[in-house]
XYZ file of C-alpha atoms in Angstrom:
772
model
C 87.782 149.189 60.020
C 88.330 145.985 58.089
C 86.763 142.453 59.011
C 88.710 140.660 61.626
C 90.721 137.440 60.412
C 89.767 134.022 61.369
C 92.294 133.795 64.240
C 91.366 137.314 65.489
C 87.719 136.162 65.734
C 88.595 132.911 67.445
C 90.546 134.897 70.043
C 87.871 137.235 70.682
C 85.383 134.335 71.210
C 87.369 132.470 73.539
C 89.904 134.733 75.477
C 88.677 138.405 74.953
C 86.156 138.306 77.776
C 88.610 136.953 80.323
C 91.248 139.565 79.295
C 88.832 142.276 79.662
C 87.777 140.917 83.017
C 91.568 140.997 84.149
C 91.874 144.442 83.081
C 88.921 145.679 84.991
C 90.203 143.927 88.057
C 93.742 145.216 87.660
C 92.375 148.703 87.196
C 90.405 148.615 90.313
C 93.448 147.342 92.251
C 95.335 150.273 90.934
C 92.812 152.686 91.797
C 92.298 151.248 95.441
C 96.168 151.424 95.668
C 96.143 155.134 94.757
C 93.493 155.735 97.251
C 95.363 154.264 100.073
C 98.334 156.207 99.077
C 96.383 159.479 99.040
C 94.881 158.728 102.441
C 98.515 158.131 103.934
C 99.620 161.567 102.515
C 96.591 163.223 103.928
C 96.618 161.984 107.460
C 94.384 164.718 108.722
C 91.464 163.195 106.739
C 91.926 159.647 107.971
C 88.917 158.422 110.042
C 89.392 157.792 113.676
C 90.199 154.214 114.882
C 86.549 153.902 116.269
C 85.090 154.917 112.972
C 87.472 152.388 110.997
C 86.462 149.531 113.381
C 82.771 150.112 112.901
C 83.432 150.172 109.049
C 85.458 146.945 109.211
C 82.691 145.366 111.276
C 80.052 146.191 108.734
C 82.074 144.872 105.890
C 83.275 141.743 107.795
C 80.633 139.351 106.492
C 80.709 140.935 102.980
C 84.380 140.690 102.159
C 84.053 136.920 101.728
C 80.818 136.781 99.655
C 82.220 138.030 96.352
C 80.270 137.029 93.339
C 78.927 133.747 94.983
C 76.588 132.784 92.216
C 78.644 134.016 89.239
C 77.890 131.841 86.450
C 81.373 131.853 85.152
C 82.497 130.089 88.170
C 80.542 126.950 87.521
C 81.336 127.203 83.696
C 84.424 125.056 84.270
C 84.707 124.290 80.430
C 85.958 127.957 79.414
C 89.071 129.827 80.294
C 88.997 130.902 83.793
C 92.723 131.863 83.878
C 91.880 135.255 85.460
C 90.197 134.009 88.716
C 89.259 136.815 90.928
C 89.695 134.680 94.162
C 93.156 133.623 93.806
C 94.814 137.082 93.973
C 95.496 139.222 96.897
C 94.490 137.050 99.620
C 96.810 138.798 101.997
C 95.468 141.052 104.747
C 95.807 144.509 104.006
C 95.524 145.522 107.666
C 98.769 146.884 109.208
C 98.017 145.178 112.528
C 100.671 142.417 113.417
C 101.697 142.161 109.714
C 105.292 142.063 110.868
C 107.008 142.592 114.198
C 105.022 142.712 117.458
C 106.102 145.368 119.944
C 107.882 143.490 122.618
C 108.390 143.963 126.469
C 111.830 145.387 126.945
C 112.372 143.541 130.204
C 111.898 140.173 128.783
C 115.276 138.191 128.821
C 117.096 137.235 125.635
C 119.670 134.977 127.325
C 122.779 134.430 125.231
C 124.499 131.139 125.907
C 126.872 130.640 123.111
C 129.907 131.941 124.807
C 129.431 130.232 128.065
C 128.668 126.821 126.373
C 131.626 127.053 124.113
C 133.955 127.624 126.848
C 132.498 124.735 128.877
C 132.789 122.473 125.811
C 136.432 123.510 125.171
C 137.323 122.467 128.803
C 135.326 119.275 128.590
C 133.275 120.288 131.603
C 130.751 118.080 132.818
C 126.952 118.363 132.050
C 126.214 119.245 135.563
C 127.780 122.596 134.983
C 125.344 123.194 131.923
C 122.435 122.248 134.064
C 123.526 124.764 136.777
C 123.994 127.469 134.209
C 120.417 126.990 132.826
C 119.199 127.178 136.355
C 120.707 130.500 136.933
C 119.255 131.845 133.732
C 116.012 130.599 134.887
C 116.368 132.569 138.214
C 117.478 135.619 136.277
C 114.212 135.416 134.278
C 112.127 135.084 137.390
C 113.946 138.009 138.878
C 113.098 140.073 135.980
C 109.481 139.398 136.193
C 109.580 140.361 139.882
C 111.155 143.747 138.850
C 108.319 144.163 136.330
C 105.744 143.842 138.956
C 107.706 146.251 141.065
C 107.666 148.648 138.310
C 103.886 148.462 137.939
C 103.360 148.940 141.834
C 105.839 151.965 142.057
C 105.566 154.351 139.071
C 108.464 156.385 140.413
C 110.845 153.538 140.540
C 109.731 152.612 136.794
C 110.662 156.120 135.863
C 114.214 155.794 137.517
C 114.879 152.635 135.791
C 113.867 154.061 132.380
C 116.147 157.097 132.943
C 119.009 154.804 133.774
C 118.310 152.610 130.715
C 118.452 155.690 128.473
C 121.697 156.894 129.950
C 123.270 153.508 129.443
C 121.969 153.402 126.011
C 123.405 156.866 125.122
C 126.827 155.879 126.501
C 126.934 152.654 124.461
C 126.215 154.902 121.284
C 128.862 157.423 122.031
C 131.398 154.485 122.700
C 130.363 152.918 119.371
C 130.451 156.052 117.378
C 134.086 156.848 119.033
C 135.473 153.542 117.451
C 136.443 151.796 120.739
C 136.938 148.124 120.399
C 135.713 147.006 123.846
C 132.181 145.929 123.688
C 130.107 145.493 126.775
C 128.567 142.070 126.696
C 126.020 142.820 129.355
C 124.387 145.488 127.162
C 123.906 143.000 124.151
C 120.611 141.682 125.502
C 118.946 144.926 125.853
C 115.772 145.032 123.555
C 115.866 147.480 120.781
C 112.991 149.977 121.035
C 112.897 150.604 117.168
C 111.735 147.392 115.466
C 113.182 148.631 112.167
C 116.689 148.460 113.443
C 119.096 146.447 111.810
C 120.345 144.604 114.895
C 118.650 141.270 115.319
C 118.293 139.042 118.332
C 119.489 135.321 118.517
C 116.686 133.142 119.989
C 118.471 130.359 122.170
C 116.953 127.335 123.719
C 117.355 128.868 127.211
C 115.492 131.983 126.014
C 112.538 129.932 124.632
C 112.450 127.931 127.794
C 112.166 131.005 129.906
C 109.346 132.461 127.723
C 107.477 129.129 127.626
C 107.300 128.719 131.180
C 106.328 132.440 131.719
C 103.366 132.104 129.304
C 102.324 128.951 131.152
C 102.280 130.661 134.321
C 100.050 133.254 132.647
C 102.554 136.003 132.353
C 101.310 137.186 129.133
C 103.659 140.005 128.782
C 106.125 137.531 127.118
C 103.608 136.347 124.535
C 104.595 139.089 122.000
C 108.134 137.823 122.199
C 107.151 134.273 121.907
C 105.000 135.032 118.681
C 107.678 136.925 117.143
C 109.792 133.999 117.736
C 107.177 131.720 116.402
C 107.058 133.899 113.246
C 110.925 133.672 112.915
C 110.588 129.751 113.109
C 107.840 129.658 110.489
C 110.226 131.613 108.307
C 113.167 129.373 109.117
C 115.329 128.559 106.178
C 114.007 131.177 103.722
C 115.725 134.585 103.186
C 113.046 136.801 104.320
C 114.905 139.821 105.421
C 111.882 141.443 107.156
C 111.945 138.693 109.667
C 115.608 138.099 109.910
C 116.146 141.603 110.939
C 114.032 140.882 114.166
C 114.856 137.376 115.250
C 117.170 134.426 114.218
C 116.688 131.043 115.308
C 120.002 129.570 116.821
C 119.496 125.873 115.767
C 117.160 123.214 114.528
C 116.564 122.375 118.363
C 115.088 125.794 118.996
C 113.038 125.739 115.932
C 111.239 122.575 116.800
C 111.005 123.590 120.363
C 109.043 126.939 119.771
C 107.264 125.282 116.892
C 105.791 122.484 118.782
C 105.120 124.679 121.743
C 103.089 127.117 119.949
C 101.158 124.523 117.780
C 100.192 122.540 120.985
C 99.598 125.514 123.373
C 98.894 128.394 121.139
C 95.074 127.886 120.962
C 94.734 127.426 124.649
C 97.010 130.418 125.425
C 94.844 132.668 123.290
C 91.645 131.513 124.769
C 92.937 131.983 128.367
C 94.162 135.597 127.324
C 90.283 136.290 126.124
C 88.623 134.243 128.878
C 86.713 132.047 126.611
C 86.131 128.293 126.586
C 87.018 125.544 124.108
C 83.498 125.280 122.864
C 83.114 128.998 122.149
C 81.164 129.689 119.093
C 81.530 132.261 116.360
C 79.235 134.763 117.653
C 80.957 135.293 120.739
C 84.173 136.397 118.735
C 81.876 138.673 116.780
C 80.423 140.230 119.700
C 83.763 140.526 121.508
C 85.187 142.898 118.777
C 83.409 145.926 120.414
C 85.381 145.128 123.829
C 88.536 147.107 124.670
C 90.366 143.850 125.433
C 89.845 142.695 122.072
C 91.941 145.530 120.581
C 94.864 144.292 122.667
C 94.600 140.747 121.855
C 93.671 141.038 118.201
C 97.154 141.518 116.837
C 98.446 138.633 118.804
C 95.874 136.400 117.466
C 96.364 137.587 113.951
C 100.251 137.002 114.173
C 99.726 133.429 115.403
C 97.244 132.510 112.468
C 99.303 134.340 109.794
C 102.536 132.397 110.814
C 100.732 129.105 110.952
C 99.280 129.751 107.463
C 102.735 130.611 106.337
C 104.125 127.545 107.722
C 101.625 125.310 105.695
C 103.149 126.882 102.621
C 106.677 125.800 103.527
C 106.030 122.218 104.938
C 106.084 119.159 102.657
C 105.745 116.298 105.193
C 102.156 114.988 105.098
C 102.186 114.270 108.920
C 103.430 117.610 109.996
C 100.879 119.262 107.696
C 98.072 117.092 109.131
C 99.203 118.027 112.686
C 99.339 121.853 111.666
C 95.780 121.693 109.912
C 94.392 120.034 113.095
C 95.663 122.825 115.409
C 94.356 125.335 113.148
C 90.923 123.545 113.195
C 90.900 123.974 117.012
C 91.460 127.765 116.445
C 88.787 127.994 113.674
C 86.631 130.284 115.771
C 89.332 132.944 115.570
C 89.154 133.281 111.673
C 85.656 134.898 112.108
C 87.300 138.218 112.927
C 89.732 137.959 109.763
C 87.766 137.235 106.528
C 90.833 137.434 104.277
C 92.672 134.890 106.556
C 89.677 132.737 106.411
C 89.428 132.836 102.590
C 93.294 132.010 102.680
C 92.606 129.093 104.868
C 89.887 127.655 102.686
C 92.238 127.923 99.723
C 94.835 125.888 101.563
C 92.442 123.338 102.946
C 91.020 122.944 99.469
C 94.319 122.392 98.125
C 95.447 119.677 100.560
C 91.979 118.211 100.318
C 92.224 117.666 96.553
C 95.881 116.746 96.277
C 96.802 115.201 99.771
C 96.544 111.631 100.801
C 95.143 109.803 103.999
C 94.984 111.709 107.168
C 95.920 115.033 105.486
C 92.967 114.928 103.022
C 90.751 113.876 105.800
C 91.769 116.765 108.297
C 91.522 119.196 105.344
C 88.095 118.358 104.518
C 87.048 118.492 108.369
C 88.129 122.096 108.261
C 86.273 122.914 105.238
C 83.055 121.240 106.800
C 83.622 122.916 110.195
C 83.852 126.291 108.353
C 80.698 125.651 106.220
C 78.898 124.776 109.390
C 79.952 127.164 111.990
C 80.870 130.282 109.995
C 78.468 132.789 108.309
C 76.077 131.777 105.466
C 78.266 133.655 103.035
C 81.160 131.397 104.016
C 79.117 128.313 103.262
C 78.312 129.455 99.705
C 82.146 130.394 99.309
C 82.979 126.809 100.281
C 80.625 125.227 98.079
C 81.784 127.211 95.248
C 85.431 126.692 95.851
C 84.945 122.925 96.637
C 83.079 122.152 93.337
C 85.862 124.084 91.358
C 88.536 122.032 93.247
C 86.737 118.832 92.549
C 86.489 119.646 89.015
C 90.166 120.607 88.506
C 91.060 117.231 90.092
C 89.263 115.141 87.716
C 90.903 116.171 84.511
C 92.946 112.953 84.433
C 91.352 109.552 85.851
C 93.461 106.516 86.119
C 93.094 103.244 87.978
C 95.483 104.639 90.560
C 93.329 107.604 91.519
C 89.741 106.171 91.088
C 89.402 105.800 94.891
C 90.609 109.215 95.653
C 88.213 110.885 93.202
C 85.339 108.885 94.645
C 86.420 110.059 97.997
C 86.452 113.708 96.648
C 82.933 113.159 95.182
C 81.414 111.934 98.556
C 83.065 114.814 100.145
C 81.441 117.418 97.948
C 78.036 115.622 98.099
C 78.351 115.844 102.035
C 79.143 119.497 101.867
C 76.324 120.319 99.431
C 73.867 118.216 101.562
C 74.472 120.284 104.730
C 72.058 122.852 103.597
C 70.228 121.990 100.470
C 68.031 125.162 100.606
C 71.283 127.235 99.986
C 73.214 124.943 97.768
C 70.223 124.247 95.443
C 70.878 127.359 93.272
C 74.515 126.334 93.057
C 73.650 122.850 91.901
C 70.995 124.170 89.399
C 73.365 126.686 87.857
C 76.027 124.153 87.389
C 73.571 121.709 85.667
C 72.470 124.401 83.342
C 76.062 125.238 82.378
C 76.644 121.382 81.590
C 73.247 121.267 79.762
C 74.134 124.177 77.697
C 77.316 122.324 76.436
C 75.216 119.314 75.597
C 72.508 121.442 73.855
C 74.984 123.071 71.913
C 76.613 119.990 70.855
C 73.319 118.525 69.821
C 72.684 121.603 67.545
C 76.048 122.004 66.002
C 77.813 118.760 66.247
C 81.237 120.448 66.202
C 84.454 118.652 67.199
C 85.442 121.303 69.693
C 82.210 120.995 71.734
C 82.085 117.234 71.613
C 85.754 117.084 72.974
C 84.456 119.116 76.009
C 81.840 116.484 76.638
C 84.123 113.450 75.998
C 86.289 114.330 79.048
C 86.695 112.850 82.459
C 86.107 116.232 83.931
C 82.585 116.653 82.244
C 81.560 112.986 83.121
C 82.700 113.312 86.775
C 80.809 116.554 87.293
C 77.690 114.948 85.855
C 78.162 111.940 88.353
C 78.607 114.171 91.242
C 75.337 115.818 90.756
C 73.515 112.642 89.983
C 74.856 111.183 93.184
C 73.717 114.207 95.091
C 70.380 113.904 93.783
C 70.084 110.200 94.401
C 71.047 110.736 98.230
C 68.685 113.650 98.878
C 65.684 113.150 96.503
C 63.786 111.221 99.077
C 63.647 113.944 101.736
C 63.748 117.018 99.414
C 61.749 118.386 96.166
C 64.442 117.922 93.605
C 62.225 117.187 90.566
C 63.526 120.300 88.569
C 67.107 118.956 88.932
C 65.995 115.443 88.274
C 64.499 116.743 84.904
C 67.536 118.421 83.899
C 70.213 115.958 84.533
C 67.992 113.122 83.022
C 67.630 115.190 79.789
C 71.344 115.916 79.829
C 72.685 112.423 80.286
C 70.195 111.233 77.685
C 71.583 113.734 75.133
C 75.105 112.463 75.989
C 74.151 109.036 75.023
C 72.824 110.346 71.733
C 75.925 112.123 70.940
C 78.273 109.218 71.017
C 76.744 106.095 69.486
C 78.560 102.894 68.445
C 80.676 100.307 70.295
C 83.767 102.746 70.168
C 82.229 104.847 72.913
C 80.375 102.069 74.817
C 82.482 102.771 78.087
C 81.102 106.377 78.136
C 77.520 105.111 77.372
C 77.797 102.453 80.189
C 78.510 105.205 82.690
C 75.558 107.318 81.365
C 73.326 104.121 81.568
C 74.465 103.280 85.071
C 73.910 106.941 86.241
C 70.325 106.664 84.637
C 69.399 103.444 86.564
C 70.639 104.854 89.763
C 68.459 107.889 89.466
C 65.454 105.836 88.406
C 65.976 103.539 91.493
C 66.415 106.582 93.761
C 63.578 108.546 92.350
C 61.241 105.687 91.522
C 60.756 107.151 88.145
C 60.877 104.925 85.017
C 63.727 105.730 82.723
C 63.784 103.831 79.471
C 67.456 102.756 79.251
C 66.868 99.239 77.658
C 67.083 100.637 74.115
C 70.441 102.371 74.839
C 71.788 99.128 76.351
C 70.560 96.916 73.280
C 72.182 99.036 70.921
C 75.556 97.586 72.033
C 74.278 94.046 70.809
C 72.919 95.295 67.629
C 75.940 97.217 66.334
C 77.983 96.090 63.210
C 81.141 95.372 65.358
C 79.264 92.649 67.404
C 78.242 90.731 64.273
C 82.064 90.378 63.074
C 84.393 87.520 64.167
C 86.226 87.959 67.456
C 89.952 88.470 67.259
C 91.761 87.698 70.624
C 94.503 90.263 71.305
C 95.747 89.245 74.647
C 95.248 92.475 76.258
C 93.127 93.435 79.430
C 90.467 95.829 78.915
C 88.876 97.831 81.615
C 85.841 99.905 80.843
C 85.947 101.690 84.123
C 89.194 103.591 83.345
C 88.530 104.591 79.765
C 85.891 106.654 77.937
C 86.615 105.262 74.430
C 87.611 101.774 73.276
C 91.001 102.149 71.077
C 90.576 101.370 67.439
C 92.607 98.134 67.537
C 90.392 96.636 70.197
C 86.952 97.391 68.742
C 86.611 93.962 67.191
C 88.698 92.089 69.909
C 87.177 89.323 72.017
C 87.732 91.167 75.097
C 85.746 94.176 74.048
C 82.909 92.192 72.704
C 82.569 89.984 75.939
C 82.572 93.207 77.920
C 79.827 94.545 75.759
C 77.578 91.495 76.159
C 78.217 91.107 79.921
C 77.616 94.682 80.748
C 74.301 94.829 78.696
C 73.042 91.746 80.530
C 74.140 93.288 83.936
C 72.249 96.779 83.201
C 69.300 95.171 81.720
C 69.160 93.090 84.844
C 69.389 96.040 87.018
C 66.567 97.793 85.037
C 64.143 94.723 85.065
C 65.071 93.995 88.753
C 63.729 97.336 89.630
C 60.267 96.888 87.957
C 60.173 93.237 88.578
C 57.301 93.480 90.925
C 55.459 96.018 88.925
C 52.020 95.449 87.393
C 53.195 96.492 83.993
C 56.412 94.286 83.704
C 55.017 92.258 80.988
C 54.589 95.140 78.746
C 57.899 96.681 79.670
C 59.787 93.476 78.891
C 58.110 92.587 75.565
C 60.080 94.726 73.164
C 63.570 94.049 74.884
C 62.798 90.404 74.832
C 62.167 90.338 70.992
C 65.434 92.163 70.284
C 67.361 89.859 72.482
C 65.811 86.811 70.653
C 67.063 88.269 67.450
C 70.487 88.680 68.805
C 70.326 85.167 70.148
C 69.451 83.832 66.745
C 72.071 85.873 64.730
C 75.223 85.485 66.892
C 77.425 82.531 66.336
C 79.322 82.605 69.585
C 78.153 79.870 72.002
C 79.131 81.701 75.175
C 77.094 84.802 74.151
C 73.924 82.522 73.281
C 74.126 80.849 76.534
C 74.277 84.138 78.574
C 71.502 85.694 76.448
C 69.342 82.701 76.506
C 69.624 82.374 80.322
C 68.610 85.920 80.839
C 65.481 85.434 78.378
C 64.519 82.490 80.327
C 64.351 84.205 83.699
C 62.606 87.361 82.261
C 59.819 84.948 80.889
C 59.479 83.343 84.224
C 58.943 86.707 85.783
C 56.587 87.704 83.151
C 54.520 84.664 84.041
C 54.647 85.257 87.669
C 53.359 88.904 87.234
C 50.747 87.727 84.913
C 49.750 85.171 87.354
C 49.428 87.766 90.239
C 47.500 90.095 87.759
C 44.741 87.414 87.243
C 44.144 87.139 91.010
C 43.357 90.956 91.463
C 39.936 92.565 91.121
C 40.682 96.124 90.551
C 40.602 97.849 87.152
C 43.766 99.647 85.471
C 42.093 102.979 86.343
C 42.360 102.290 90.126
C 46.104 103.948 90.588
C 45.881 103.381 94.222
C 45.518 99.690 93.987
C 48.094 99.597 91.218
C 50.575 101.120 93.444
C 50.001 98.731 96.158
C 50.310 95.543 93.779
C 53.028 93.239 95.234
C 54.003 95.956 97.671
C 55.044 93.675 100.487
C 57.447 91.739 98.027
C 58.868 94.800 96.558
C 59.354 96.768 99.963
C 62.517 94.744 100.591
C 60.824 92.430 103.292
C 61.039 89.345 101.368
C 64.051 86.939 102.141
C 65.282 87.365 98.417
C 65.522 91.337 98.575
C 67.351 91.048 101.820
C 69.798 88.547 100.401
C 70.445 90.977 97.484
C 71.561 93.687 99.952
C 74.005 91.246 101.475
C 75.380 89.950 98.130
C 78.921 91.080 98.989
C 79.005 89.447 102.444
C 77.009 86.235 102.198
C 78.719 83.014 101.274
C 77.710 81.017 98.373
C 76.265 78.091 100.680
C 74.219 80.431 102.522
C 72.878 82.012 99.402
C 71.702 78.608 98.197
C 69.821 77.963 101.376
C 68.213 81.344 101.009
C 67.099 80.656 97.411
C 65.065 77.619 98.618
C 63.368 79.804 101.235
C 62.395 82.392 98.735
C 60.115 80.453 96.251
C 57.165 82.690 96.579
C 58.859 85.992 95.543
C 59.784 87.297 92.123
C 61.861 84.609 90.086
C 63.959 87.392 88.368
C 65.241 88.575 91.893
C 67.027 85.311 92.168
C 68.683 85.737 88.861
C 69.779 89.330 89.443
C 71.625 88.083 92.793
C 73.599 85.631 90.622
C 74.276 88.419 88.091
C 75.743 90.521 90.746
C 77.851 87.904 91.955
C 79.377 87.017 88.636
C 79.842 90.856 87.943
C 81.630 91.369 91.387
C 83.978 88.385 90.750
C 84.659 89.252 87.176
C 85.903 92.778 88.166
C 87.948 91.408 90.889
C 89.708 89.249 88.423
C 90.247 92.201 86.185
C 91.718 94.181 88.993
C 94.111 91.575 89.702
C 95.328 91.289 86.196
C 95.740 95.161 85.890
C 97.486 95.561 89.276
C 100.033 92.586 88.313
C 103.353 93.925 86.797
C 103.691 93.255 83.237
C 106.783 91.229 82.159
C 109.827 92.950 80.546
C 109.894 92.840 76.759
C 112.570 90.875 74.841
C 114.576 92.255 72.079
C 112.337 90.391 69.359
C 109.212 91.889 70.679
C 108.161 95.037 68.982
C 106.616 97.984 70.451
C 103.840 99.476 68.164
C 102.347 102.841 68.214
C 98.832 103.742 67.387
C 98.832 106.570 64.768
C 95.790 108.316 66.843
C 98.051 108.280 69.972
C 95.492 106.686 72.042
C 97.153 103.344 73.165
C 100.207 101.216 73.253
C 100.123 97.666 72.171
C 102.952 95.224 72.699
C 102.474 92.551 69.985
C 104.623 89.557 70.305
C 105.226 88.840 66.616
C 101.318 88.348 66.014
C 100.039 89.974 62.842
C 96.674 91.622 62.899
C 94.654 93.904 60.911
C 95.129 96.893 63.283
C 96.424 100.178 61.961
C 99.886 100.154 63.746
C 103.230 101.441 62.577
C 106.717 101.383 64.126
C 108.564 104.462 64.774
C 107.383 106.418 61.758
C 105.105 108.581 63.950
C 107.966 110.655 65.337
C 109.367 111.101 61.854
C 106.004 112.357 60.304
C 105.898 109.397 57.891
C 102.995 107.565 59.289
C 100.597 108.286 56.170
C 102.735 106.745 53.762
C 103.684 103.814 55.808
C 100.102 103.127 56.307
C 99.348 102.911 52.859
C 102.267 100.748 51.959
C 101.364 98.438 54.892
C 97.779 97.997 53.620
C 98.985 97.321 49.999
C 101.380 94.658 51.333
C 98.637 93.013 53.238
C 96.432 92.920 50.336
C 99.032 91.273 48.044
C 99.780 88.860 50.756
C 96.287 87.961 51.122
């Protein structure tokens, strides 16, 4: 066999494993289908119901487990098109998959004919009320008749014989071709559910059923659940449902839907005799009771119909209400693992894509399942929640930043429920992310760098950093801490220069947060100062008139690299994150040594830059750091212990650094305290670190600057005039509306779509050189 070509090798490397995995799964499904078909043909070899129940009980917890710790689940940066958890979520059990066997004596009241006649004769509404009262009386008499049949078996046999004779006479009349139809026989319940004769559910019928169920006459419940199933399929062309029941109108649809969603959980609990605070173990233990076998099809029909309703609805309020009612019945899902997996899938979908109350209710269901269900369900929820979060972070814009933050906080809360069980999931995900960074550092291939330079990768790293920061004080997470710090540092080294400074800023911010939470020194000053020492910062600024926000991008557009807005953002962000780093260690005994090298580099930038605003900001920062150095050196001269006394070193300025000083308390309230109160607090905190006071002012300026930036971004742009040209970047990264202003950026007009952008750029460059 010859050597494979380049395309074949590329396909084998990327997609061959997923194709083979899909084939193996499909083969297993085909074999299982053949086995089921063979079992149906050989009925005598089928196990007894008791044996089948025992087997299903043993596999109840195992069905949801799957490959919980499969590495491919957390490798979200490869092709996972053949996910094994997204197929065949329907229950394979035959119980209550379709039509429930109904009570033949339950009334199907037909009101079409009577109401039409009354409407034609312009009858008053009083007659309609009397008509409905008569129907209710008929329903009550029917229930009394049922009780008589239970008390007197002979009377029941007599009624059944009369019923069979009347049905045979109706069939004979129909086959003989007679045209007269007896309307009184039209409401007789059909014994064969596969019959083509369907029943129309009217408002009176639903009222009679609802009243009977509320009076704890549960013989009507199968009819009501069949009607609820028909209502959930209302509007679609499901012939399997239409052959049984047909909803008469929208009023009937809303009536049975609202009743079952409000009262369904209470009805099923009263039927089983359990309280509203029933736990999962009670349902698990009840499966061996004979009463459970009678109620199980009813519960399953209610849950399946409600889940189907969620797939059909689009209104957020109705979806939130339906999910809230399913949350009340969450304990019943313990007996149906596949329905539980289906509910997890639906809840995760609405949690990730929904808004407001819908997303909150969906996450409440996921959290309750993780807490109250089996440990396997917790691991399944963790795996699926992380996968859903990663899929919703592929595109990040200003409009969805808050929603992504909410999703991140939700995942952190979910993984923090039981860190002992979620630890392996976090470690596995971090290893998968670290492997991508390690491979990029070795090969420096563009394909691998593109995987890292994505919002999905960065948001996943931010997720685990947030989880570590919130739990490292109470748990031993040092292995996770080491992995994530090494990985973030590698990402910073992969993308140097001002072009990628938004990405580097996010990494530096994560490292500072991890350092503050873990109280471990992480040297980020060298990464920050690289912004100020780059070649782009030494060139003259060019105002472009655009609003630049580093929080919503990972890379600076080429035409903005030398702009005034980007250079200002670099300097101010560098001072902000240096202040955050120095403030953390402003009370440490080694602060003078920590600040020596950054101060020398900042003084060099201050001497070389020609921008007065930059010189003023940097000079102010240098002066405050020098003051804090003098403050620490003065305190060091007063101590009597040696550098080898680690216990005394740790207690150095412990009172001031613990947050009890007025300055540190003021920093925590920087978002709420007014400027007047802050000036008064500054006067009271003269004995604390001078740098803490400066850090407070830096935070204030940063908050106000971001607020002004958000206002500019939220304001609608003015419509363009005919004289304004719309220029498109050749790299396809940005759109600039230049109002007749010439600049040195590489922009062309319209030639990108025609494929002539290369020649156009060359001509434009030559023209500019000649003009210069």
